[in-house]
Coordinates of C-alpha atoms in Angstrom, one line a residue:
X1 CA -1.6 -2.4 36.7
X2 CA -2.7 -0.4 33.6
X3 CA -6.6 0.2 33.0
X4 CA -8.3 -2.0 31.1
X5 CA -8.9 -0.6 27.4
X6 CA -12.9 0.2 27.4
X7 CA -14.5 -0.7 23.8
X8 CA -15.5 2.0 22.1
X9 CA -19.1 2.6 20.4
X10 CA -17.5 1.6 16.8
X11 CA -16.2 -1.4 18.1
X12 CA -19.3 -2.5 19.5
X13 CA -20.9 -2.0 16.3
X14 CA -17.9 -3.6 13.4
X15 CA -15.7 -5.3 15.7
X16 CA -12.2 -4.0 16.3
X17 CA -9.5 -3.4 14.0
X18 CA -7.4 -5.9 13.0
X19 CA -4.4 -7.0 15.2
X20 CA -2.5 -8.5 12.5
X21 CA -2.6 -9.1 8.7
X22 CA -3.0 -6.7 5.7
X23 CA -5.7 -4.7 7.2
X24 CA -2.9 -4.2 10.2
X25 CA -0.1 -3.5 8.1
X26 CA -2.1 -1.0 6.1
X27 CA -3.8 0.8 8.3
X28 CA -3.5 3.0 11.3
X29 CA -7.0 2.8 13.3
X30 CA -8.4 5.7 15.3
X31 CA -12.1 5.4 16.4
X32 CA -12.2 9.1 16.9
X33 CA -14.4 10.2 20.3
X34 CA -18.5 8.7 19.2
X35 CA -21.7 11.4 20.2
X36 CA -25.2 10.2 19.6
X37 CA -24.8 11.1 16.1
X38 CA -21.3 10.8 15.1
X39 CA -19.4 7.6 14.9
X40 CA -16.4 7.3 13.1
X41 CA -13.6 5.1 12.0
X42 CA -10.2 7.0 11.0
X43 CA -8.2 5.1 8.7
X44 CA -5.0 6.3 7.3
X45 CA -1.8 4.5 5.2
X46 CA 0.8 3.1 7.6
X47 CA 3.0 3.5 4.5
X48 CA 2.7 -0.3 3.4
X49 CA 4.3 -0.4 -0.3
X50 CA 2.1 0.3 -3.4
X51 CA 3.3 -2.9 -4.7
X52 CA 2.3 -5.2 -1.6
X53 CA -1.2 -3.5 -1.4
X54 CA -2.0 -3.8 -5.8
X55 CA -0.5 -7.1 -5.1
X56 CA -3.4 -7.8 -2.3
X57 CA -6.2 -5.6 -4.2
X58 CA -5.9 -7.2 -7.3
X59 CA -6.8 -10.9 -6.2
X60 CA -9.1 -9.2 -4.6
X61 CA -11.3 -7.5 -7.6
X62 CA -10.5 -11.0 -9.8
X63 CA -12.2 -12.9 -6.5
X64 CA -15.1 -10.7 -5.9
X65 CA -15.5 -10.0 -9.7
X66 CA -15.4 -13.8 -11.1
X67 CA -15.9 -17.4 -9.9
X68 CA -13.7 -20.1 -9.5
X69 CA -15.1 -21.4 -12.4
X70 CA -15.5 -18.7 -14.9
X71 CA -11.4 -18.0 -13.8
X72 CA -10.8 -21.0 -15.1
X73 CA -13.3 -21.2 -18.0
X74 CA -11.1 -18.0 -19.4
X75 CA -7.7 -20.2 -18.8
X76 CA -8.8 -23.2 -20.6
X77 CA -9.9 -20.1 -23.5
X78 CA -6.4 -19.0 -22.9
X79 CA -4.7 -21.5 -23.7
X80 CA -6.7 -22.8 -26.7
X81 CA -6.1 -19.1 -28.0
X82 CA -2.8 -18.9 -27.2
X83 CA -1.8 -19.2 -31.1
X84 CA -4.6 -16.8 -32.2
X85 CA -5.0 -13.6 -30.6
X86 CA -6.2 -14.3 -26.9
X87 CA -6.2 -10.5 -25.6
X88 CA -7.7 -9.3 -29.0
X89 CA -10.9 -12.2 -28.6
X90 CA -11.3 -11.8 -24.8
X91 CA -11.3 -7.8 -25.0
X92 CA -14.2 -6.7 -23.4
X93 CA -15.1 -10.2 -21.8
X94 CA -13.7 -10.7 -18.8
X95 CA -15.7 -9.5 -15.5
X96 CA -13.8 -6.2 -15.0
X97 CA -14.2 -2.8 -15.9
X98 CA -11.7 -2.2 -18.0
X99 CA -12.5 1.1 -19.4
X100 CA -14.7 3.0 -16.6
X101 CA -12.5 5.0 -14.2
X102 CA -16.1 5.8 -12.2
X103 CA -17.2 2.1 -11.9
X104 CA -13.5 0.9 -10.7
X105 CA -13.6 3.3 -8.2
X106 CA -16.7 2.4 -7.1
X107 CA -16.6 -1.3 -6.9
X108 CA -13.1 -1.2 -5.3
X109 CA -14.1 0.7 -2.4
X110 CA -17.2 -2.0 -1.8
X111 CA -14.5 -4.7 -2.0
X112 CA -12.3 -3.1 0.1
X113 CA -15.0 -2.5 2.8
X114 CA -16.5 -5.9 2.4
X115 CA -12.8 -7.5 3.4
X116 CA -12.5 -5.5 6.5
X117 CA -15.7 -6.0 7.4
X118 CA -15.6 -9.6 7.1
X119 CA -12.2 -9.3 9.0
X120 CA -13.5 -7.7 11.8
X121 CA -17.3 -8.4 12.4
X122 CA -16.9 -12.2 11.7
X123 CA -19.5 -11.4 9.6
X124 CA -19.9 -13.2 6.3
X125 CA -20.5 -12.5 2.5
X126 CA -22.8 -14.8 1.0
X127 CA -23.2 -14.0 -2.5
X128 CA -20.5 -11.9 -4.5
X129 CA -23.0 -9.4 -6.3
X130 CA -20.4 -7.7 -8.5
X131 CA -20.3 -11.4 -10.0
X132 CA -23.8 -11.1 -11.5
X133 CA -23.5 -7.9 -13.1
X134 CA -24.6 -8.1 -16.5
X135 CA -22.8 -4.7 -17.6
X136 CA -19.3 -4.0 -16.1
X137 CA -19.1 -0.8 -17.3
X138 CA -21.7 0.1 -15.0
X139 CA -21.9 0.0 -11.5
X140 CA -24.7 -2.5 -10.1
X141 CA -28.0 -1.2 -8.5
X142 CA -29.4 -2.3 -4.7
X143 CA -27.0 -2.5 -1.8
X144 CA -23.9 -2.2 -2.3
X145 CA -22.9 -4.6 0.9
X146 CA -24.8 -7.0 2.9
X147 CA -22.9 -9.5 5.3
X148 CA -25.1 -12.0 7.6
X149 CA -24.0 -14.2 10.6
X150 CA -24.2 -17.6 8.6
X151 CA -24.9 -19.8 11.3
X152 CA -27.6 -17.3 12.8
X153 CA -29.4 -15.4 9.3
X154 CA -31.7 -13.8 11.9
X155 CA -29.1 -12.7 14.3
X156 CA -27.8 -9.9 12.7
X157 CA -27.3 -7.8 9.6
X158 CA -24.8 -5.9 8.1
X159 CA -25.6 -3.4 5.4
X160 CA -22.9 -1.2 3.8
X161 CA -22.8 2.1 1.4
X162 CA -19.1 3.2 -0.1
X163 CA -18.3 6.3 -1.8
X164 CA -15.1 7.6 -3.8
X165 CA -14.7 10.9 -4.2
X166 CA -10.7 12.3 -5.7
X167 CA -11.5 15.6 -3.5
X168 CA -13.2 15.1 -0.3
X169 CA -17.0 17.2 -0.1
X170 CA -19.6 17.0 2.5
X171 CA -22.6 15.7 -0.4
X172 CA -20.6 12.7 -0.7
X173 CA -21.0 12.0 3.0
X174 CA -24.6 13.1 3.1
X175 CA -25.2 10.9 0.6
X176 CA -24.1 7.9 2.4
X177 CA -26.0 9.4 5.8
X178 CA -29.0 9.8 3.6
X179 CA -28.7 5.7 2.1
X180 CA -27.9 4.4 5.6
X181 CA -30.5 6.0 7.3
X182 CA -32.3 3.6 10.3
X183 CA -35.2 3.9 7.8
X184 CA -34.3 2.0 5.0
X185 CA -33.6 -1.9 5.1
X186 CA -31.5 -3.5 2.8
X187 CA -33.4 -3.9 -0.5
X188 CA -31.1 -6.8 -2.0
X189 CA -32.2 -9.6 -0.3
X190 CA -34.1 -11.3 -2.4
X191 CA -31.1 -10.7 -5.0
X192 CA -29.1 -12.9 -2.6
X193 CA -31.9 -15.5 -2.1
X194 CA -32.5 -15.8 -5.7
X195 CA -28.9 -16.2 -6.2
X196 CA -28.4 -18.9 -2.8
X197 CA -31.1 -21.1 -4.7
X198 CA -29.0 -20.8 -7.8
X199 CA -26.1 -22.1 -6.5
X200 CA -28.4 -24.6 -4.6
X201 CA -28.2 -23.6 -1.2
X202 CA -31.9 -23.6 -0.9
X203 CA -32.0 -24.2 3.0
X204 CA -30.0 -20.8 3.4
X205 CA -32.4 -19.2 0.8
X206 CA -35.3 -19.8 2.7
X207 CA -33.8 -18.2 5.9
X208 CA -33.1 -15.4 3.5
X209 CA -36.5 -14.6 2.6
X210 CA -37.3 -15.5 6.2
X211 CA -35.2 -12.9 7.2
X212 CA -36.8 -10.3 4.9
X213 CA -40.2 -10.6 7.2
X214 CA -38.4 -10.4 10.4
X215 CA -36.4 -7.4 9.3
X216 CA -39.3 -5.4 8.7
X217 CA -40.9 -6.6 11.6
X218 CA -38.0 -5.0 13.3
X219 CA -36.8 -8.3 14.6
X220 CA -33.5 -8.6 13.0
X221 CA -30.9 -5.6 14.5
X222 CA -29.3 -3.8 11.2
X223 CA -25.6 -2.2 11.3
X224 CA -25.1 0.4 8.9
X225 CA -21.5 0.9 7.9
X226 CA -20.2 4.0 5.1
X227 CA -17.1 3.6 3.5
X228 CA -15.8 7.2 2.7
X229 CA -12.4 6.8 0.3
X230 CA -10.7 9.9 -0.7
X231 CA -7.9 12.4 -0.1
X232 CA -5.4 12.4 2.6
X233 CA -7.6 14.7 4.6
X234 CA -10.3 13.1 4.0
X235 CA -11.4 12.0 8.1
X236 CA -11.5 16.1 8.4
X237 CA -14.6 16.1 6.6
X238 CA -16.4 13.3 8.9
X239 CA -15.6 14.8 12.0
X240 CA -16.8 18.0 10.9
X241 CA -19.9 17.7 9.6
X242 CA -21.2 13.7 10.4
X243 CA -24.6 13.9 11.7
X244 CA -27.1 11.4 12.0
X245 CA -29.8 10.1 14.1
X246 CA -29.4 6.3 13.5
X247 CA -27.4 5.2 16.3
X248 CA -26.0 2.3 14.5
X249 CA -24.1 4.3 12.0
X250 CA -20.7 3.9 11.5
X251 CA -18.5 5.9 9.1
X252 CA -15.3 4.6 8.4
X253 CA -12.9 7.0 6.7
X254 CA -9.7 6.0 4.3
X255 CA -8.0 9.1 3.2
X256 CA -4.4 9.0 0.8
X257 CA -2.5 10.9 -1.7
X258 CA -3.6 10.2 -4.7
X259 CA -6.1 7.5 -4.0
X260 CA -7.2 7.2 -8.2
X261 CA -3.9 6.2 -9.1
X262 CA -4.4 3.3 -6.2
X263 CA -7.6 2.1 -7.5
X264 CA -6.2 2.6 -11.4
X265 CA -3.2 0.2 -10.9
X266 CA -5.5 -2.3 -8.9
X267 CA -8.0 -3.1 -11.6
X268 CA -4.7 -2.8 -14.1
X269 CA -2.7 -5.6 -12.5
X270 CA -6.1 -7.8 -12.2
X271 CA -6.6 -7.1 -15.5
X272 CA -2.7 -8.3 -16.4
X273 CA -2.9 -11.0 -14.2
X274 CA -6.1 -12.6 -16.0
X275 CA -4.8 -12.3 -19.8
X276 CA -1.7 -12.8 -19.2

């Protein structure tokens, strides 16, 4: 009778890697051996198709980029327009960087960590901040993930930091070290409140800004998860030189051949897929 597989210090922390689905089909998973002050996630291409995965990325930036509602506000504008010019009128105003190859590559790798978190934490994201951002050009300010346990706000927090870089460097990582460190809390929370009341939730608002006190109050355990995207050998860099004194840091790697051209053709077919 084979030993039983122990759980290792990542998966205590973000869950383990999906068994099945996208996430499954696209990635090989190695949580590489954790120290006090290294934990990381390996993630590498299983060789899915470029066309399944833009297929799958693209919902994905229309859903975390636009409502329900404003989707179908731009349809209705669609086909009213349909006789008059509709990609000349809505140039510039639908909710997706269409122009900045920095901000794409930004927000994708928050959307891509935000799914697999969700997917393996259980771990929920309440308000779709890249939604509210009042220049898409421009990447947004505050946190760039938060995820809660709904039915528990006080339970448990999970605060994210992603980073892109074409060719992999060791500032990029300190930087995300230096953002996640156990000393900073999330500083969007009343972004998400704000935003809960908004939409009218205002019983989940107030556990929100209840949440806020107990966080500070070290009451409310934080997870800190950085989302390193770059080059193939990009996990190199992690294991080399991750070092950091908060012992619920987890870095999770995702290195490819050319990784721009992935991101590029995601925000592309998105784009296609809305004005067409």
């Amino acid at each position: 009778m084979s030993a039983k597989k122990q759980t290792t210090a990542q998966s205590k922390l973000i869950g383990e890697h999906p068994k099945s689905g996208l996430f499954f089909d696209w990635f090989e998973c190695e949580d590489t051996p954790a120290t006090a002050n290294k934990k990381h996630r390996k993630l590498t291409n299983k060789g899915i198709s470029s066309d399944t995965l833009v297929e799958h990325l693209s919902q994905w930036v229309i859903k975390h980029h636009a409502t329900e509602a404003r989707i179908a506000r731009i349809e209705r504008k669609k086909q009213i327009l349909a006789k008059h010019g509709f990609a000349q009128y809505m140039e510039g105003k639908v909710p997706f960087p269409i122009k900045s190859a920095t901000t794409q590559k930004g927000n994708l790798g928050e959307i891509i960590l935000a799914e697999y978190l969700t997917e393996t934490s259980g771990l929920e994201i309440l308000v779709y901040k890249l939604r509210y951002n009042p220049n898409v050009e421009q990447s947004m300010k505050g946190d760039d993930l938060l995820l809660f346990e709904k039915q528990n706000i006080q339970n448990r927090v999970i605060m994210g930091e992603a980073k892109f870089r074409s060719t992999k460097n060791k500032k990029a990582l300190d930087d995300i070290v230096q953002s996640l460190s156990n000393k900073n809390l999330p500083i969007s929370l009343t972004f998400v409140s704000d935003r809960l009341e908004e939409m009218g939730d205002e019983l989940l608002a107030n556990e929100i800004d209840d949440l806020i006190t107990n966080l500070h109050a070290q009451k409310t355990p934080v997870t800190y998860v950085g989302f390193y995207h770059s080059e193939s050998s990009a996990y190199q860099t992690i294991e080399k030189h991750l070092n950091s004194n908060n012992k619920n840091l987890v870095i999770v790697s995702y290195g490819e051949d050319n990784p721009a051209k992935l991101i590029k053709s995601s925000f592309d077919k998105a784009l296609k897929m809305v004005m067409e």
